[in-house]
Amino acid sequence: MRTKEFKNIVTKYKTVFFDAFGVLKNHKGIIPGIDKTFDFLDDHGINYFVLTNDASRGPEALAEGYRSRGIKSITPDKIISSGMLARDWLALKIKEGTVAYLGTRQSAHYIETAGLDTLPISQINLDDVEHIKCLVFLDDEGFDWNHDINKVINLLRKRNMPVVVANTDINYPVSKNDIAVAVGGLSDMVEEILGKYFIRFGKPDAQMFMFAYEKACEVKPLRRDEILMVGDTLFTDIIGGNKFGMDTALVLSGNTLPEMAKVRITSSGIIPNYVCPSVLINGEF
Amino acid sequence: MRTKEFKNIVTKYKTVFFDAFGVLKNHKGIIPGIDKTFDFLDDHGINYFVLTNDASRGPEALAEGYRSRGIKSITPDKIISSGMLARDWLALKIKEGTVAYLGTRQSAHYIETAGLDTLPISQINLDDVEHIKCLVFLDDEGFDWNHDINKVINLLRKRNMPVVVANTDINYPVSKNDIAVAVGGLSDMVEEILGKYFIRFGKPDAQMFMFAYEKACEVKPLRRDEILMVGDTLFTDIIGGNKFGMDTALVLSGNTLPEMAKVRITSSGIIPNYVCPSVLINGEF
Amino acid sequence: MRTKEFKNIVTKYKTVFFDAFGVLKNHKGIIPGIDKTFDFLDDHGINYFVLTNDASRGPEALAEGYRSRGIKSITPDKIISSGMLARDWLALKIKEGTVAYLGTRQSAHYIETAGLDTLPISQINLDDVEHIKCLVFLDDEGFDWNHDINKVINLLRKRNMPVVVANTDINYPVSKNDIAVAVGGLSDMVEEILGKYFIRFGKPDAQMFMFAYEKACEVKPLRRDEILMVGDTLFTDIIGGNKFGMDTALVLSGNTLPEMAKVRITSSGIIPNYVCPSVLINGEF
Amino acid sequence: MRTKEFKNIVTKYKTVFFDAFGVLKNHKGIIPGIDKTFDFLDDHGINYFVLTNDASRGPEALAEGYRSRGIKSITPDKIISSGMLARDWLALKIKEGTVAYLGTRQSAHYIETAGLDTLPISQINLDDVEHIKCLVFLDDEGFDWNHDINKVINLLRKRNMPVVVANTDINYPVSKNDIAVAVGGLSDMVEEILGKYFIRFGKPDAQMFMFAYEKACEVKPLRRDEILMVGDTLFTDIIGGNKFGMDTALVLSGNTLPEMAKVRITSSGIIPNYVCPSVLINGEF
């Protein structure tokens, strides 16, 4: 697989969309030297955003995760999370009333900032559900799976309501070797059991890229092909970026191993414009 | 939907295979009067078996559930559970060593009776997994979903081993209105996350009907079209029975509602030989 | 199912998005009286667009289909076809060279207007494919299925290239009772056989609604919840409109039968804001 | 990947089930030297059968394909084709009347030998379908895809009848590099469009292995773990053999490339008992 240095390709673009995990950070934390990448982009007048399938915390808390680890460039306005799409959707479609959720107290931020009342699934009384307007899957933590997943299923059998999944990912890494079921995995199981159709937000769905594109255009208007989408996963970042009409770069610092990149691209038919070892900027600039 | 009385059709057959839930019992327990059905079959020299997707308890315990409710005809040798297929598979393919499982202590019966050592997922040390030969999904109860489902995923990432799902059902009824996730639903989620292929036992898979057919032939040899499969669900009992070459009867006493039967048969293309209100025998015989 | 008159709900909105088949026309042609609906909208200053999963003809030819049947309100600028999304994608991502296609000569309009060279699959020489940049599924007509579908499969095994499906529908009605395989159905089969990932355009995908929304905002800026999406199919029009944040109206003049509407809404969990008998305007206004 | 010589493992078994393509033959024809393998098995008193997903020709014609190429050991009684399962199913479930089919005249052998009348899809009059009892997908050749696939769809919308797919494969090799859509691929598309459930026969489904096992036991009774299933494909031969309780050997002479075997086994969780370069017997014996 012929790879290119990130710094040699990124200068062709006006804006960069970064995936977070596998690109800017890994199981050990922020990838060392990544601050230099943001300095390089700032120097060249290239704007950037972080697109992350995450509804566990609001954009301020997500940005604080970078700031506290020494990356000051990632301010809350640079963060585009799938939770933000859920929040905007709730504001447009639900407007008022009570929204039930699966997740931590912190994840309920996205419901509260839409101006709605929140109700954790554990506190629902199944004999009194008429006031619940919508259910949102926010996070895999903060509730008792044995009890509350069955409760969600029976809530949705009792009362027909829209269901939003604020993170499409089915798993996420928790250490060098281990992964955990993400809320998107739990929601797939519930959807299969009910035979109902949920509304999902997150990469690779076009709505995530559209949301980020609109934010980017607020800074300065630009065409889609003036944006570079950078990610470590063909099946979310690259296929989604390609479909949206952006150029795409696959980096080999995350879950696509260097020795498998070529086989994966050929067998999937998902073709990035570039393959880069990582987004690190080596040498002087 | 034109229906027929069960007693008028069953006498054409030498053996009957009954689904349990929705046919012989429902959320309130054994359907009243069902003992008369077994008396009728005994009087007419028609043999019968109960085919159930269940690995939570062994056939003796399952039969005891009928006996203690006044149905003495359902002895352990009349029970064909999906757990029995898992047990036979373990005896053929694993032969010796330790088998990990998800389920209750009682469900581990199916591993023990295959002559193997059992290890509940909660007791596994992920740093010492070389001696584990196989993992079996037995029951949705008996373990901590939040913790142990992720543990299963990481066990299977650490060590490649065959995985058996001893019950294909994705949910089961727990009361008049409520259902719960069955172990087949949990295993579907784990399989999707891992991208691996598990071995599943239970209706509508042919192996379940074959197992029952072999048991029936031990009593007296018979052709497949001399058996009537009776069930309340088109997508397990009827499609499975049809494919295996048996005649089939859909009963309307369970999850196929009388007013929906015709629509369901037409839209699914799954056509039973007969539709009966129930398996109850009305009047004298 | 309680239904509402279309004229009583539509006046709350600034713009209406109409599905075409089952809403404005059916197997007999344009639904009689539909011109009055457009007069009503014009009178009330409500803008409208027709969103159609179709890449068989360009917007001019699609509009001509309405004009020639007496509906002068549907001008080419009112038409949003899935083919237009494919054309814009080709302009952004392919930019120059030769694009192969499955479809009629007329459907190739969408490639030509992106400034690219077209090559019907029948004219491809499989020993000379290096110059082909992309393959587009446009229409189910215009080629020999026995021969050309296998040719497409082997082309894509020979050379890895992006594949665009310009219409997600898997079938379409051809008469009162009969349907035909649509190009989306053929592309699903090819994708399954190859194990590759294609790029699909059409409802219910968000990109189709985004495209229409941008066109609507060019006329006059508006919020998403100022638009009403009207369709006859829960699984494309309504779920897609709901997810995009628009209000939705299901009409019972197409493939959702009045007697099935309630069951379908309950079992699918796809809930329109309104259910209307049709979009016809009855009485004076 | 550590491999073993076929001759060193096969002697532990009483019977061998061979997949055909990729094991006994490839795109060039019979693999040279394969006759010696059958001589070895005959010498050691090991019985053998060929299990093939094929309904294009009857077992006599399939065996003649071997005999005419110098392999006299493969007599018609050694052939187990998916078409034979379809034939037995028709004999059990349809019993009399007319069966429609997609395929060549030769493939209709499997309907005729079940004692039923055959009707190619091209000769059906859609206004006179009441006498048709069943539809069978037999072969991808022998009909006009453009016309007859749509005709099948509308036949099944007009009249609800069981549908049998006599070969589950979705594609098959036609030359060193090229493949073609198999009848299983066409039937998947039709099933998706109709939303109906078809009855499928062929590996990896248990019914195929059961059928072969019964034939093997007629020669001499044996346990499942006294049989070795040999195949080149993890997803049909090996997973099916494993599930049925047989031992399995993956050979690297077909579509699992030697350099990919280990990755495929690890990522799929489908674990053969052995991996062999091929079934060829090298050296004297």
Short mmCIF file of C-alpha atoms in Angstrom, two decimals, chain B residues 77-201:
data_model
loop_
_atom_site.label_atom_id
_atom_site.label_comp_id
_atom_site.label_asym_id
_atom_site.label_seq_id
_atom_site.Cartn_x
_atom_site.Cartn_y
_atom_site.Cartn_z
CA ASP B 77 -39.10 -38.75 27.04
CA LYS B 78 -41.80 -36.64 25.32
CA ILE B 79 -39.72 -33.46 25.60
CA ILE B 80 -37.43 -32.31 22.79
CA SER B 81 -35.62 -29.14 23.85
CA SER B 82 -33.06 -27.12 21.90
CA GLY B 83 -30.75 -27.66 24.87
CA MET B 84 -30.70 -31.39 24.06
CA LEU B 85 -29.29 -30.64 20.61
CA ALA B 86 -26.58 -28.51 22.21
CA ARG B 87 -25.78 -31.34 24.62
CA ASP B 88 -25.46 -33.90 21.81
CA TRP B 89 -23.31 -31.50 19.80
CA LEU B 90 -20.97 -30.98 22.75
CA ALA B 91 -20.66 -34.74 23.21
CA LEU B 92 -19.76 -35.20 19.52
CA LYS B 93 -17.48 -32.22 18.95
CA ILE B 94 -15.87 -31.20 22.25
CA LYS B 95 -15.60 -34.60 23.96
CA GLU B 96 -13.56 -33.40 26.97
CA GLY B 97 -12.44 -30.33 28.87
CA THR B 98 -14.02 -27.12 30.13
CA VAL B 99 -16.99 -25.36 28.55
CA ALA B 100 -17.82 -21.76 29.53
CA TYR B 101 -21.45 -20.69 29.65
CA LEU B 102 -23.90 -17.83 30.03
CA GLY B 103 -26.96 -18.89 32.03
CA THR B 104 -28.15 -20.21 35.33
CA ARG B 105 -26.56 -23.03 37.28
CA GLN B 106 -29.58 -25.15 36.31
CA SER B 107 -29.09 -24.56 32.60
CA ALA B 108 -25.53 -25.93 32.85
CA HIS B 109 -27.23 -29.34 33.10
CA TYR B 110 -26.87 -29.64 29.33
CA ILE B 111 -23.08 -29.29 29.53
CA GLU B 112 -22.67 -31.59 32.53
CA THR B 113 -24.72 -34.39 30.96
CA ALA B 114 -22.38 -34.22 27.96
CA GLY B 115 -19.61 -35.22 30.39
CA LEU B 116 -17.85 -31.84 30.32
CA ASP B 117 -16.67 -29.43 32.99
CA THR B 118 -18.67 -26.22 33.33
CA LEU B 119 -17.43 -22.71 33.99
CA PRO B 120 -19.84 -19.80 34.41
CA ILE B 121 -18.67 -16.66 32.61
CA SER B 122 -18.47 -14.76 35.90
CA GLN B 123 -15.75 -17.10 37.18
CA ILE B 124 -13.50 -16.85 34.13
CA ASN B 125 -10.13 -15.15 34.52
CA LEU B 126 -9.44 -13.52 31.15
CA ASP B 127 -5.71 -14.02 31.66
CA ASP B 128 -6.16 -17.78 31.86
CA VAL B 129 -8.40 -18.95 29.03
CA GLU B 130 -6.30 -21.56 27.20
CA HIS B 131 -8.19 -24.46 28.76
CA ILE B 132 -11.64 -23.27 27.61
CA LYS B 133 -12.80 -25.35 24.65
CA CYS B 134 -16.16 -23.82 23.82
CA LEU B 135 -18.71 -21.21 24.94
CA VAL B 136 -22.43 -21.91 25.22
CA PHE B 137 -25.30 -19.40 25.47
CA LEU B 138 -27.87 -21.24 27.60
CA ASP B 139 -30.16 -18.78 29.39
CA ASP B 140 -30.74 -15.03 29.78
CA GLU B 141 -30.74 -15.33 33.56
CA GLY B 142 -28.02 -16.16 36.05
CA PHE B 143 -25.44 -13.50 35.15
CA ASP B 144 -24.80 -9.77 35.20
CA TRP B 145 -25.52 -8.43 31.70
CA ASN B 146 -23.60 -5.15 32.18
CA HIS B 147 -20.42 -6.99 33.07
CA ASP B 148 -20.61 -10.49 31.65
CA ILE B 149 -21.70 -9.70 28.08
CA ASN B 150 -18.61 -7.56 27.60
CA LYS B 151 -16.57 -10.31 29.23
CA VAL B 152 -17.87 -12.84 26.71
CA ILE B 153 -16.93 -10.52 23.84
CA ASN B 154 -13.40 -10.11 25.10
CA LEU B 155 -13.03 -13.83 25.86
CA LEU B 156 -13.89 -14.59 22.22
CA ARG B 157 -11.44 -11.93 20.98
CA LYS B 158 -8.71 -13.48 23.11
CA ARG B 159 -9.28 -17.08 22.11
CA ASN B 160 -10.94 -18.46 19.00
CA MET B 161 -13.35 -21.20 20.01
CA PRO B 162 -16.67 -22.60 18.81
CA VAL B 163 -19.73 -20.84 20.23
CA VAL B 164 -23.06 -22.62 20.61
CA VAL B 165 -26.41 -20.88 21.11
CA ALA B 166 -28.76 -23.39 22.72
CA ASN B 167 -31.96 -21.45 22.02
CA THR B 168 -32.59 -19.44 18.85
CA ASP B 169 -35.51 -17.43 20.27
CA ILE B 170 -34.83 -13.71 20.58
CA ASN B 171 -37.56 -13.06 23.16
CA TYR B 172 -40.08 -14.85 25.33
CA PRO B 173 -43.35 -13.88 27.04
CA VAL B 174 -43.27 -13.20 30.77
CA SER B 175 -46.84 -12.02 31.38
CA LYS B 176 -50.00 -11.14 29.46
CA ASN B 177 -48.38 -8.06 27.94
CA ASP B 178 -44.70 -8.22 28.66
CA ILE B 179 -41.79 -9.99 27.02
CA ALA B 180 -38.10 -10.34 27.86
CA VAL B 181 -34.93 -10.65 25.80
CA ALA B 182 -34.10 -14.34 25.34
CA VAL B 183 -30.57 -15.68 25.16
CA GLY B 184 -30.85 -15.89 21.35
CA GLY B 185 -31.32 -12.11 21.27
CA LEU B 186 -28.23 -11.55 23.39
CA SER B 187 -26.19 -13.90 21.22
CA ASP B 188 -27.28 -12.10 18.04
CA MET B 189 -25.87 -8.86 19.49
CA VAL B 190 -22.58 -10.48 20.47
CA GLU B 191 -22.27 -12.14 17.06
CA GLU B 192 -22.90 -8.83 15.27
CA ILE B 193 -20.26 -7.07 17.37
CA LEU B 194 -17.64 -9.76 16.84
CA GLY B 195 -18.43 -10.53 13.21
CA LYS B 196 -18.10 -14.23 14.04
CA TYR B 197 -20.43 -17.12 13.23
CA PHE B 198 -22.12 -19.02 16.04
CA ILE B 199 -23.80 -22.41 15.93
CA ARG B 200 -27.51 -22.12 16.77
CA PHE B 201 -29.96 -24.80 17.83
#
